[in-house]
Amino acid sequence: MVCAKISVPILQSSLSERRTKLKQSNLHGEFFLQGNVACAEAAVSAGCRFFGGYPITPASEIAERMAFRLPQVGGAFVQFEDEIGSMASILGASWAGVKSMTASSGPGISLMLENIGLGIMMEAPCVIVNVQRGSPSTGLPTSWGQSDMMQARFGSHGDYGVIALAPKSPQEYFDLTVKAFNFSEKYRLPVFVMSDAVVGHMTEKVVIPPVEELEIIDRKYTDKKPEDYHPYEIKKGDWVPDFAKAGDGYLYHSTGLTHDHRGYPDMSEKCHVQLVNRLIDKIKKNIDDISMVEERDLEGADVIVVSYGITSRTVVPGINLAKKKGIKVGYLRLITVWPFPEQKIRDLAKKVKGFVVPEINMGQVVIDVERCAGCVKTISVPHPGGGLHKPEDIARAIEEVAYAK
Amino acid sequence: MQNNEPKHPMEQYLRMDRMPHIWCSSCGLGSVVTAFMKGMKRAGIDLNKVVVVSGIGCTGRVAGYVKLDSYHTTHGRAIPFATGLKMANRDLTVAVISGDGDLFAIGGNHLIHAARRNLDLNVICVNNFIYGMTGGQNAPTTPLEAYSSTAPYGNYEHPFNLVGLAAAAGASYVARWTALHLQRIQDSVEVMANKKGFCFMEIVSPCSTVFARKNKGGTGLDLLQEYKQRAIIDHSANPTEIPLDMDGEMVCGVFVNEEKLTFWENVQKGISRKVKRHPLYVEDKKTQY
C-alpha cells in the first residue's frame, strides 16, 4: 500500500488546489466493501477532515476506518469520552471551516440531541450518521431497526427543519453520505444519514468515482470585509447566511441563544419568531431540491407501497406476490425521508386506493403518509426490529387495501 | 456612549455595543475578562487567531463580550467544542472560559479527558463556589456546610479541589489565582497562550449576589477583602493538597508547568509508524492513495 504524503490541512487552499489534493487522497475504483466503510470513504471523498466519535455497535467501523484514513489526508480523528463530546466537537471543527462528521447508533444519538440543536441554531454544517439498531434503550446492539426516524425529525427540543437520508445499500450509503455533506454545506445544518445495522454491515460492490467526478458542494464563504460582516445576515430572497470561519479576522460571535443578525442574544418575540421560522423555512421552501424519491410502476397503480432504507429491498418479493394476484402495485422509496414529500403523497392519493407503509418500527413515517393521504386508506406494516418483513405480510397488507370496500 | 464620557481602556477588545453587561456589580468576571484580554495582548499573538469558547452560566457569557471569534455553546460542552476547533485548525489559539459548575459538574468528564490527552487548550475556570445565574444552587465546589438554594441545611458534599483534579488528570500547566491577582492572571494568560498542551487556571471569584448573601459574606467588597486576607502564594505547594474551604487559606500560585508531548504531536509521531492492518482494510492493486 502506498501512503499519501501527509498533506497540510486542506483549508485555505483554492478549489482547484483542493481538488488536486483530494484526488491524491480519494480511494477510487471498484470494491467489495462493507457499508460502514463505504460511508467513511464517502466522507473522505466529500472532503471531511474531522471525525469525533465514540465506539458503539453497529457504527464503530466508521470510526475505525476514519481513524485509519484521516491522518493520511491531513485530517484529525479524535475518539471522545462520550457521544456528547463527539457531537460538540464536530460543531467546533465545522466553525474552523472543516467538514466534519460523527457516527453513532440509538443510545449515542440520544446523547447527541442537545448539541444537534446547537448545530441547528448556530447553523454549523456537519453530518451525523445513525446506524440504527433495535430499540428502545440498549435494545439490540447487533441487530437492526428503523425506529429512530421520528427522533431524527423531532429529537432535539424545539422546532426546526431537518434533513435525513436513508440508504438501502453500501453503494447508496456512499452516494448519500456525499449528498449529506452537500446538503449540510448548502443549507448549513447538521444532516442525518439514517442507515441501519443491515446496510452498515452488509458487503456489496461499491463503485467509487475519482473525486473530480463527484459533485461536491462547499459552504458559501462571505465576500464581505470583516467590518461589514454579520454572521446571520440574510440576503433578500435567500435562506442561508454567508459563512466566515474562525481565525480569519471576522471576530464574530455565535450562540445557541436566540440571536439577531449580529449573532448577539436577542430575547424579543420578534427576533425569535423570525429566527425559528427561517430555520424551518430554509428546508421547507427548498424541498424540491432536497427531496429524492425512487418510483416504480406508479402509473395506474391501485396500491402504493411506501418504504425507505433496507425495508425497500425486503418489500419487493411481497409486491411481486401481490402482482401475481393481479393487483396493480406501485413502489415509492423515500431516499430523503425528511423533509417529507407531502405534495407527492397528496397528488398520488388522488389516484390510488391506498398506501401500504412497511417500516422496521411500530409506525413512524406512516403518520406522515396518513396525514397527507387524507381519506385514502393507509395501512402500516410494523415490525419492532431484529427481523425483516416477510413477503406474505406485505402482500396481505396490499390485498387489504386493494380489496377494501 | 457620549464623547465626553471616559472610555474604557480595553474598548477595542470588547464588544461595547453589548454593554452594559449582565454581571452584578462587584462580581469578579468583569476584571477577569479585562485581565484575560490584556494577557492575550501581551502574549504577542495575532488576536484574529484567538478563539474563545464558553459554556452556560454567568461565566458562559464571557464569549459574548470579547471582540474575538467566540462561541457560546451548550452547558458543559465548551471543551469538546474547542477540541474540534483546535484539531480542525491547529493555528488557532483556543481558550475555554467557563464556570466551576459548567466545567466540573456537567462538563467534568470532558475536562479530565482533555487534560489526559494533553490537548492544546487553555482552560480558565472562574470559580465562585456556586451556581450564580440559576439562583445560587449547590455546585461541585461549594464548601462543606456552606448554604445554597439546594442545600438549605448546609452542603453535605465534599467539594472538588479543581487544581488537584486538573494536575492529577495530566494537565501541563496548572495555576490558581483569585480575582484580585489581576497581574498574576495576565501573566498566566500570557504563559498559557504561548504554551503547548493542556493549560488550566482556576480563578477564585466573588459572587456577592448569591454566595455572599446565603453565607453572610456581606457585600461583594467584603468578600473581596476576605479573599485578599485568605490568599497566600506558594508555587511549591502540591496542588492535590490545597483544597478550598469556607475560612482557611487560599493557596495560590503556579503549581504545574511542565513540557510533554501534546495530542497533536503524538498524532504526528504516530503517522510515521507502520500502520496496523485492519480487517476492514481495502486494497486495490490499481488504486493508490
PDB file of N, CA and C in Angstrom, chain B residues 209-278:
ATOM      1  N   THR B 209     -23.935  38.219  44.931  1.00  0.00           N
ATOM      2  CA  THR B 209     -25.395  38.145  44.839  1.00  0.00           C
ATOM      3  C   THR B 209     -25.965  36.884  45.468  1.00  0.00           C
ATOM      4  N   VAL B 210     -25.350  35.742  45.222  1.00  0.00           N
ATOM      5  CA  VAL B 210     -25.910  34.558  45.870  1.00  0.00           C
ATOM      6  C   VAL B 210     -24.998  33.924  46.915  1.00  0.00           C
ATOM      7  N   PHE B 211     -23.699  33.801  46.616  1.00  0.00           N
ATOM      8  CA  PHE B 211     -22.846  33.097  47.577  1.00  0.00           C
ATOM      9  C   PHE B 211     -22.700  33.906  48.875  1.00  0.00           C
ATOM     10  N   ALA B 212     -22.386  35.190  48.730  1.00  0.00           N
ATOM     11  CA  ALA B 212     -22.196  36.013  49.924  1.00  0.00           C
ATOM     12  C   ALA B 212     -23.504  36.139  50.703  1.00  0.00           C
ATOM     13  N   ARG B 213     -24.598  36.342  49.971  1.00  0.00           N
ATOM     14  CA  ARG B 213     -25.874  36.568  50.654  1.00  0.00           C
ATOM     15  C   ARG B 213     -26.297  35.346  51.461  1.00  0.00           C
ATOM     16  N   LYS B 214     -26.079  34.177  50.888  1.00  0.00           N
ATOM     17  CA  LYS B 214     -26.515  32.964  51.585  1.00  0.00           C
ATOM     18  C   LYS B 214     -25.587  32.595  52.736  1.00  0.00           C
ATOM     19  N   ASN B 215     -24.359  33.088  52.678  1.00  0.00           N
ATOM     20  CA  ASN B 215     -23.365  32.670  53.669  1.00  0.00           C
ATOM     21  C   ASN B 215     -22.846  33.830  54.498  1.00  0.00           C
ATOM     22  N   LYS B 216     -23.682  34.862  54.641  1.00  0.00           N
ATOM     23  CA  LYS B 216     -23.366  36.016  55.487  1.00  0.00           C
ATOM     24  C   LYS B 216     -21.996  36.589  55.146  1.00  0.00           C
ATOM     25  N   GLY B 217     -21.742  36.660  53.876  1.00  0.00           N
ATOM     26  CA  GLY B 217     -20.431  37.166  53.457  1.00  0.00           C
ATOM     27  C   GLY B 217     -20.445  38.663  53.238  1.00  0.00           C
ATOM     28  N   GLY B 218     -21.581  39.298  53.471  1.00  0.00           N
ATOM     29  CA  GLY B 218     -21.675  40.743  53.271  1.00  0.00           C
ATOM     30  C   GLY B 218     -21.765  41.088  51.797  1.00  0.00           C
ATOM     31  N   THR B 219     -21.181  42.224  51.428  1.00  0.00           N
ATOM     32  CA  THR B 219     -21.232  42.678  50.036  1.00  0.00           C
ATOM     33  C   THR B 219     -20.101  42.024  49.244  1.00  0.00           C
ATOM     34  N   GLY B 220     -20.104  42.296  47.966  1.00  0.00           N
ATOM     35  CA  GLY B 220     -19.026  41.788  47.119  1.00  0.00           C
ATOM     36  C   GLY B 220     -17.675  42.314  47.573  1.00  0.00           C
ATOM     37  N   LEU B 221     -17.675  43.566  48.025  1.00  0.00           N
ATOM     38  CA  LEU B 221     -16.418  44.163  48.502  1.00  0.00           C
ATOM     39  C   LEU B 221     -15.916  43.449  49.745  1.00  0.00           C
ATOM     40  N   ASP B 222     -16.859  43.124  50.652  1.00  0.00           N
ATOM     41  CA  ASP B 222     -16.456  42.384  51.856  1.00  0.00           C
ATOM     42  C   ASP B 222     -15.838  41.044  51.485  1.00  0.00           C
ATOM     43  N   LEU B 223     -16.459  40.397  50.481  1.00  0.00           N
ATOM     44  CA  LEU B 223     -15.961  39.101  50.036  1.00  0.00           C
ATOM     45  C   LEU B 223     -14.553  39.231  49.458  1.00  0.00           C
ATOM     46  N   LEU B 224     -14.350  40.304  48.679  1.00  0.00           N
ATOM     47  CA  LEU B 224     -13.020  40.549  48.112  1.00  0.00           C
ATOM     48  C   LEU B 224     -11.990  40.751  49.215  1.00  0.00           C
ATOM     49  N   GLN B 225     -12.371  41.546  50.229  1.00  0.00           N
ATOM     50  CA  GLN B 225     -11.466  41.778  51.369  1.00  0.00           C
ATOM     51  C   GLN B 225     -11.091  40.451  52.014  1.00  0.00           C
ATOM     52  N   GLU B 226     -12.123  39.608  52.187  1.00  0.00           N
ATOM     53  CA  GLU B 226     -11.897  38.321  52.844  1.00  0.00           C
ATOM     54  C   GLU B 226     -10.942  37.458  52.015  1.00  0.00           C
ATOM     55  N   TYR B 227     -11.149  37.421  50.674  1.00  0.00           N
ATOM     56  CA  TYR B 227     -10.279  36.620  49.808  1.00  0.00           C
ATOM     57  C   TYR B 227      -8.856  37.155  49.860  1.00  0.00           C
ATOM     58  N   LYS B 228      -8.760  38.487  49.950  1.00  0.00           N
ATOM     59  CA  LYS B 228      -7.432  39.105  49.974  1.00  0.00           C
ATOM     60  C   LYS B 228      -6.668  38.649  51.219  1.00  0.00           C
ATOM     61  N   GLN B 229      -7.391  38.599  52.340  1.00  0.00           N
ATOM     62  CA  GLN B 229      -6.734  38.172  53.577  1.00  0.00           C
ATOM     63  C   GLN B 229      -6.377  36.688  53.547  1.00  0.00           C
ATOM     64  N   ARG B 230      -7.239  35.903  52.927  1.00  0.00           N
ATOM     65  CA  ARG B 230      -7.037  34.452  52.966  1.00  0.00           C
ATOM     66  C   ARG B 230      -6.033  33.950  51.934  1.00  0.00           C
ATOM     67  N   ALA B 231      -5.810  34.729  50.878  1.00  0.00           N
ATOM     68  CA  ALA B 231      -4.957  34.236  49.789  1.00  0.00           C
ATOM     69  C   ALA B 231      -3.484  34.327  50.151  1.00  0.00           C
ATOM     70  N   ILE B 232      -2.765  33.238  49.912  1.00  0.00           N
ATOM     71  CA  ILE B 232      -1.302  33.274  50.013  1.00  0.00           C
ATOM     72  C   ILE B 232      -0.733  32.673  48.733  1.00  0.00           C
ATOM     73  N   ILE B 233       0.489  33.040  48.415  1.00  0.00           N
ATOM     74  CA  ILE B 233       1.093  32.499  47.204  1.00  0.00           C
ATOM     75  C   ILE B 233       2.194  31.522  47.571  1.00  0.00           C
ATOM     76  N   ASP B 234       2.079  30.308  47.054  1.00  0.00           N
ATOM     77  CA  ASP B 234       3.094  29.287  47.313  1.00  0.00           C
ATOM     78  C   ASP B 234       3.199  28.384  46.082  1.00  0.00           C
ATOM     79  N   HIS B 235       4.155  28.693  45.222  1.00  0.00           N
ATOM     80  CA  HIS B 235       4.286  27.935  43.974  1.00  0.00           C
ATOM     81  C   HIS B 235       4.701  26.492  44.214  1.00  0.00           C
ATOM     82  N   SER B 236       5.300  26.245  45.364  1.00  0.00           N
ATOM     83  CA  SER B 236       5.822  24.894  45.604  1.00  0.00           C
ATOM     84  C   SER B 236       4.767  23.968  46.205  1.00  0.00           C
ATOM     85  N   ALA B 237       3.589  24.495  46.450  1.00  0.00           N
ATOM     86  CA  ALA B 237       2.553  23.661  47.073  1.00  0.00           C
ATOM     87  C   ALA B 237       2.156  22.520  46.155  1.00  0.00           C
ATOM     88  N   ASN B 238       1.793  21.402  46.760  1.00  0.00           N
ATOM     89  CA  ASN B 238       1.285  20.272  45.979  1.00  0.00           C
ATOM     90  C   ASN B 238      -0.190  20.539  45.663  1.00  0.00           C
ATOM     91  N   PRO B 239      -0.541  20.653  44.377  1.00  0.00           N
ATOM     92  CA  PRO B 239      -1.913  21.053  44.048  1.00  0.00           C
ATOM     93  C   PRO B 239      -2.990  20.110  44.591  1.00  0.00           C
ATOM     94  N   THR B 240      -2.614  18.851  44.850  1.00  0.00           N
ATOM     95  CA  THR B 240      -3.631  17.919  45.342  1.00  0.00           C
ATOM     96  C   THR B 240      -3.878  18.078  46.842  1.00  0.00           C
ATOM     97  N   GLU B 241      -3.061  18.915  47.509  1.00  0.00           N
ATOM     98  CA  GLU B 241      -3.191  19.037  48.968  1.00  0.00           C
ATOM     99  C   GLU B 241      -3.684  20.397  49.410  1.00  0.00           C
ATOM    100  N   ILE B 242      -4.231  21.182  48.472  1.00  0.00           N
ATOM    101  CA  ILE B 242      -4.647  22.536  48.859  1.00  0.00           C
ATOM    102  C   ILE B 242      -6.102  22.815  48.479  1.00  0.00           C
ATOM    103  N   PRO B 243      -7.014  22.062  49.093  1.00  0.00           N
ATOM    104  CA  PRO B 243      -8.425  22.317  48.781  1.00  0.00           C
ATOM    105  C   PRO B 243      -8.865  23.668  49.344  1.00  0.00           C
ATOM    106  N   LEU B 244      -9.973  24.177  48.826  1.00  0.00           N
ATOM    107  CA  LEU B 244     -10.510  25.445  49.332  1.00  0.00           C
ATOM    108  C   LEU B 244     -11.670  25.130  50.267  1.00  0.00           C
ATOM    109  N   ASP B 245     -11.750  25.887  51.359  1.00  0.00           N
ATOM    110  CA  ASP B 245     -12.923  25.719  52.224  1.00  0.00           C
ATOM    111  C   ASP B 245     -13.495  27.080  52.594  1.00  0.00           C
ATOM    112  N   MET B 246     -14.314  27.125  53.634  1.00  0.00           N
ATOM    113  CA  MET B 246     -15.013  28.368  53.945  1.00  0.00           C
ATOM    114  C   MET B 246     -14.096  29.432  54.539  1.00  0.00           C
ATOM    115  N   ASP B 247     -13.104  29.032  55.336  1.00  0.00           N
ATOM    116  CA  ASP B 247     -12.331  30.082  56.001  1.00  0.00           C
ATOM    117  C   ASP B 247     -10.836  29.819  56.111  1.00  0.00           C
ATOM    118  N   GLY B 248     -10.342  28.788  55.479  1.00  0.00           N
ATOM    119  CA  GLY B 248      -8.907  28.520  55.547  1.00  0.00           C
ATOM    120  C   GLY B 248      -8.124  29.359  54.552  1.00  0.00           C
ATOM    121  N   GLU B 249      -6.849  29.039  54.436  1.00  0.00           N
ATOM    122  CA  GLU B 249      -6.013  29.747  53.464  1.00  0.00           C
ATOM    123  C   GLU B 249      -6.403  29.379  52.040  1.00  0.00           C
ATOM    124  N   MET B 250      -6.289  30.358  51.143  1.00  0.00           N
ATOM    125  CA  MET B 250      -6.444  30.047  49.717  1.00  0.00           C
ATOM    126  C   MET B 250      -5.047  30.038  49.130  1.00  0.00           C
ATOM    127  N   VAL B 251      -4.509  28.848  48.928  1.00  0.00           N
ATOM    128  CA  VAL B 251      -3.147  28.773  48.412  1.00  0.00           C
ATOM    129  C   VAL B 251      -3.176  28.995  46.897  1.00  0.00           C
ATOM    130  N   CYS B 252      -2.509  30.078  46.453  1.00  0.00           N
ATOM    131  CA  CYS B 252      -2.472  30.401  45.021  1.00  0.00           C
ATOM    132  C   CYS B 252      -1.064  30.170  44.488  1.00  0.00           C
ATOM    133  N   GLY B 253      -0.943  30.164  43.163  1.00  0.00           N
ATOM    134  CA  GLY B 253       0.372  30.007  42.555  1.00  0.00           C
ATOM    135  C   GLY B 253       0.289  29.214  41.268  1.00  0.00           C
ATOM    136  N   VAL B 254       1.475  28.961  40.692  1.00  0.00           N
ATOM    137  CA  VAL B 254       1.571  28.098  39.514  1.00  0.00           C
ATOM    138  C   VAL B 254       2.151  26.785  39.998  1.00  0.00           C
ATOM    139  N   PHE B 255       1.332  25.758  40.028  1.00  0.00           N
ATOM    140  CA  PHE B 255       1.738  24.512  40.672  1.00  0.00           C
ATOM    141  C   PHE B 255       2.351  23.509  39.702  1.00  0.00           C
ATOM    142  N   VAL B 256       1.908  23.555  38.461  1.00  0.00           N
ATOM    143  CA  VAL B 256       2.448  22.642  37.450  1.00  0.00           C
ATOM    144  C   VAL B 256       2.826  23.468  36.238  1.00  0.00           C
ATOM    145  N   ASN B 257       4.037  23.260  35.711  1.00  0.00           N
ATOM    146  CA  ASN B 257       4.428  23.912  34.461  1.00  0.00           C
ATOM    147  C   ASN B 257       5.475  23.028  33.805  1.00  0.00           C
ATOM    148  N   GLU B 258       5.016  22.045  33.068  1.00  0.00           N
ATOM    149  CA  GLU B 258       5.962  21.078  32.506  1.00  0.00           C
ATOM    150  C   GLU B 258       5.742  20.905  31.009  1.00  0.00           C
ATOM    151  N   GLU B 259       6.729  20.333  30.372  1.00  0.00           N
ATOM    152  CA  GLU B 259       6.655  20.096  28.936  1.00  0.00           C
ATOM    153  C   GLU B 259       6.390  18.618  28.688  1.00  0.00           C
ATOM    154  N   LYS B 260       5.368  18.327  27.931  1.00  0.00           N
ATOM    155  CA  LYS B 260       5.216  16.950  27.443  1.00  0.00           C
ATOM    156  C   LYS B 260       4.491  16.990  26.112  1.00  0.00           C
ATOM    157  N   LEU B 261       4.593  15.907  25.353  1.00  0.00           N
ATOM    158  CA  LEU B 261       4.022  15.902  24.008  1.00  0.00           C
ATOM    159  C   LEU B 261       2.516  16.118  24.057  1.00  0.00           C
ATOM    160  N   THR B 262       2.031  16.958  23.151  1.00  0.00           N
ATOM    161  CA  THR B 262       0.594  17.196  23.080  1.00  0.00           C
ATOM    162  C   THR B 262      -0.046  16.097  22.234  1.00  0.00           C
ATOM    163  N   PHE B 263      -1.361  16.109  22.247  1.00  0.00           N
ATOM    164  CA  PHE B 263      -2.125  15.146  21.453  1.00  0.00           C
ATOM    165  C   PHE B 263      -1.700  15.196  19.992  1.00  0.00           C
ATOM    166  N   TRP B 264      -1.640  16.401  19.443  1.00  0.00           N
ATOM    167  CA  TRP B 264      -1.340  16.527  18.018  1.00  0.00           C
ATOM    168  C   TRP B 264       0.090  16.107  17.702  1.00  0.00           C
ATOM    169  N   GLU B 265       1.013  16.402  18.612  1.00  0.00           N
ATOM    170  CA  GLU B 265       2.401  15.957  18.397  1.00  0.00           C
ATOM    171  C   GLU B 265       2.474  14.437  18.379  1.00  0.00           C
ATOM    172  N   ASN B 266       1.677  13.815  19.241  1.00  0.00           N
ATOM    173  CA  ASN B 266       1.644  12.349  19.249  1.00  0.00           C
ATOM    174  C   ASN B 266       1.031  11.795  17.969  1.00  0.00           C
ATOM    175  N   VAL B 267       0.034  12.522  17.423  1.00  0.00           N
ATOM    176  CA  VAL B 267      -0.552  12.106  16.149  1.00  0.00           C
ATOM    177  C   VAL B 267       0.523  12.145  15.067  1.00  0.00           C
ATOM    178  N   GLN B 268       1.277  13.238  15.032  1.00  0.00           N
ATOM    179  CA  GLN B 268       2.332  13.382  14.029  1.00  0.00           C
ATOM    180  C   GLN B 268       3.349  12.258  14.140  1.00  0.00           C
ATOM    181  N   LYS B 269       3.690  11.927  15.385  1.00  0.00           N
ATOM    182  CA  LYS B 269       4.628  10.830  15.602  1.00  0.00           C
ATOM    183  C   LYS B 269       4.050   9.521  15.089  1.00  0.00           C
ATOM    184  N   GLY B 270       2.766   9.343  15.344  1.00  0.00           N
ATOM    185  CA  GLY B 270       2.111   8.077  15.002  1.00  0.00           C
ATOM    186  C   GLY B 270       2.040   7.827  13.518  1.00  0.00           C
ATOM    187  N   ILE B 271       1.864   8.897  12.736  1.00  0.00           N
ATOM    188  CA  ILE B 271       1.671   8.719  11.300  1.00  0.00           C
ATOM    189  C   ILE B 271       2.880   8.065  10.647  1.00  0.00           C
ATOM    190  N   SER B 272       4.038   8.321  11.213  1.00  0.00           N
ATOM    191  CA  SER B 272       5.243   7.745  10.591  1.00  0.00           C
ATOM    192  C   SER B 272       5.440   6.279  10.976  1.00  0.00           C
ATOM    193  N   ARG B 273       4.644   5.811  11.934  1.00  0.00           N
ATOM    194  CA  ARG B 273       4.779   4.405  12.326  1.00  0.00           C
ATOM    195  C   ARG B 273       4.073   3.497  11.319  1.00  0.00           C
ATOM    196  N   LYS B 274       4.394   2.236  11.386  1.00  0.00           N
ATOM    197  CA  LYS B 274       3.774   1.269  10.481  1.00  0.00           C
ATOM    198  C   LYS B 274       2.304   1.125  10.868  1.00  0.00           C
ATOM    199  N   VAL B 275       1.449   1.104   9.848  1.00  0.00           N
ATOM    200  CA  VAL B 275       0.032   1.017  10.151  1.00  0.00           C
ATOM    201  C   VAL B 275      -0.335  -0.420  10.522  1.00  0.00           C
ATOM    202  N   LYS B 276      -1.188  -0.533  11.522  1.00  0.00           N
ATOM    203  CA  LYS B 276      -1.667  -1.850  11.936  1.00  0.00           C
ATOM    204  C   LYS B 276      -2.783  -2.236  10.967  1.00  0.00           C
ATOM    205  N   ARG B 277      -2.552  -3.306  10.235  1.00  0.00           N
ATOM    206  CA  ARG B 277      -3.563  -3.665   9.229  1.00  0.00           C
ATOM    207  C   ARG B 277      -4.878  -4.026   9.888  1.00  0.00           C
ATOM    208  N   HIS B 278      -5.895  -3.475   9.331  1.00  0.00           N
ATOM    209  CA  HIS B 278      -7.206  -3.630   9.918  1.00  0.00           C
ATOM    210  C   HIS B 278      -7.999  -4.651   9.103  1.00  0.00           C
TER     211      HIS B 278
END
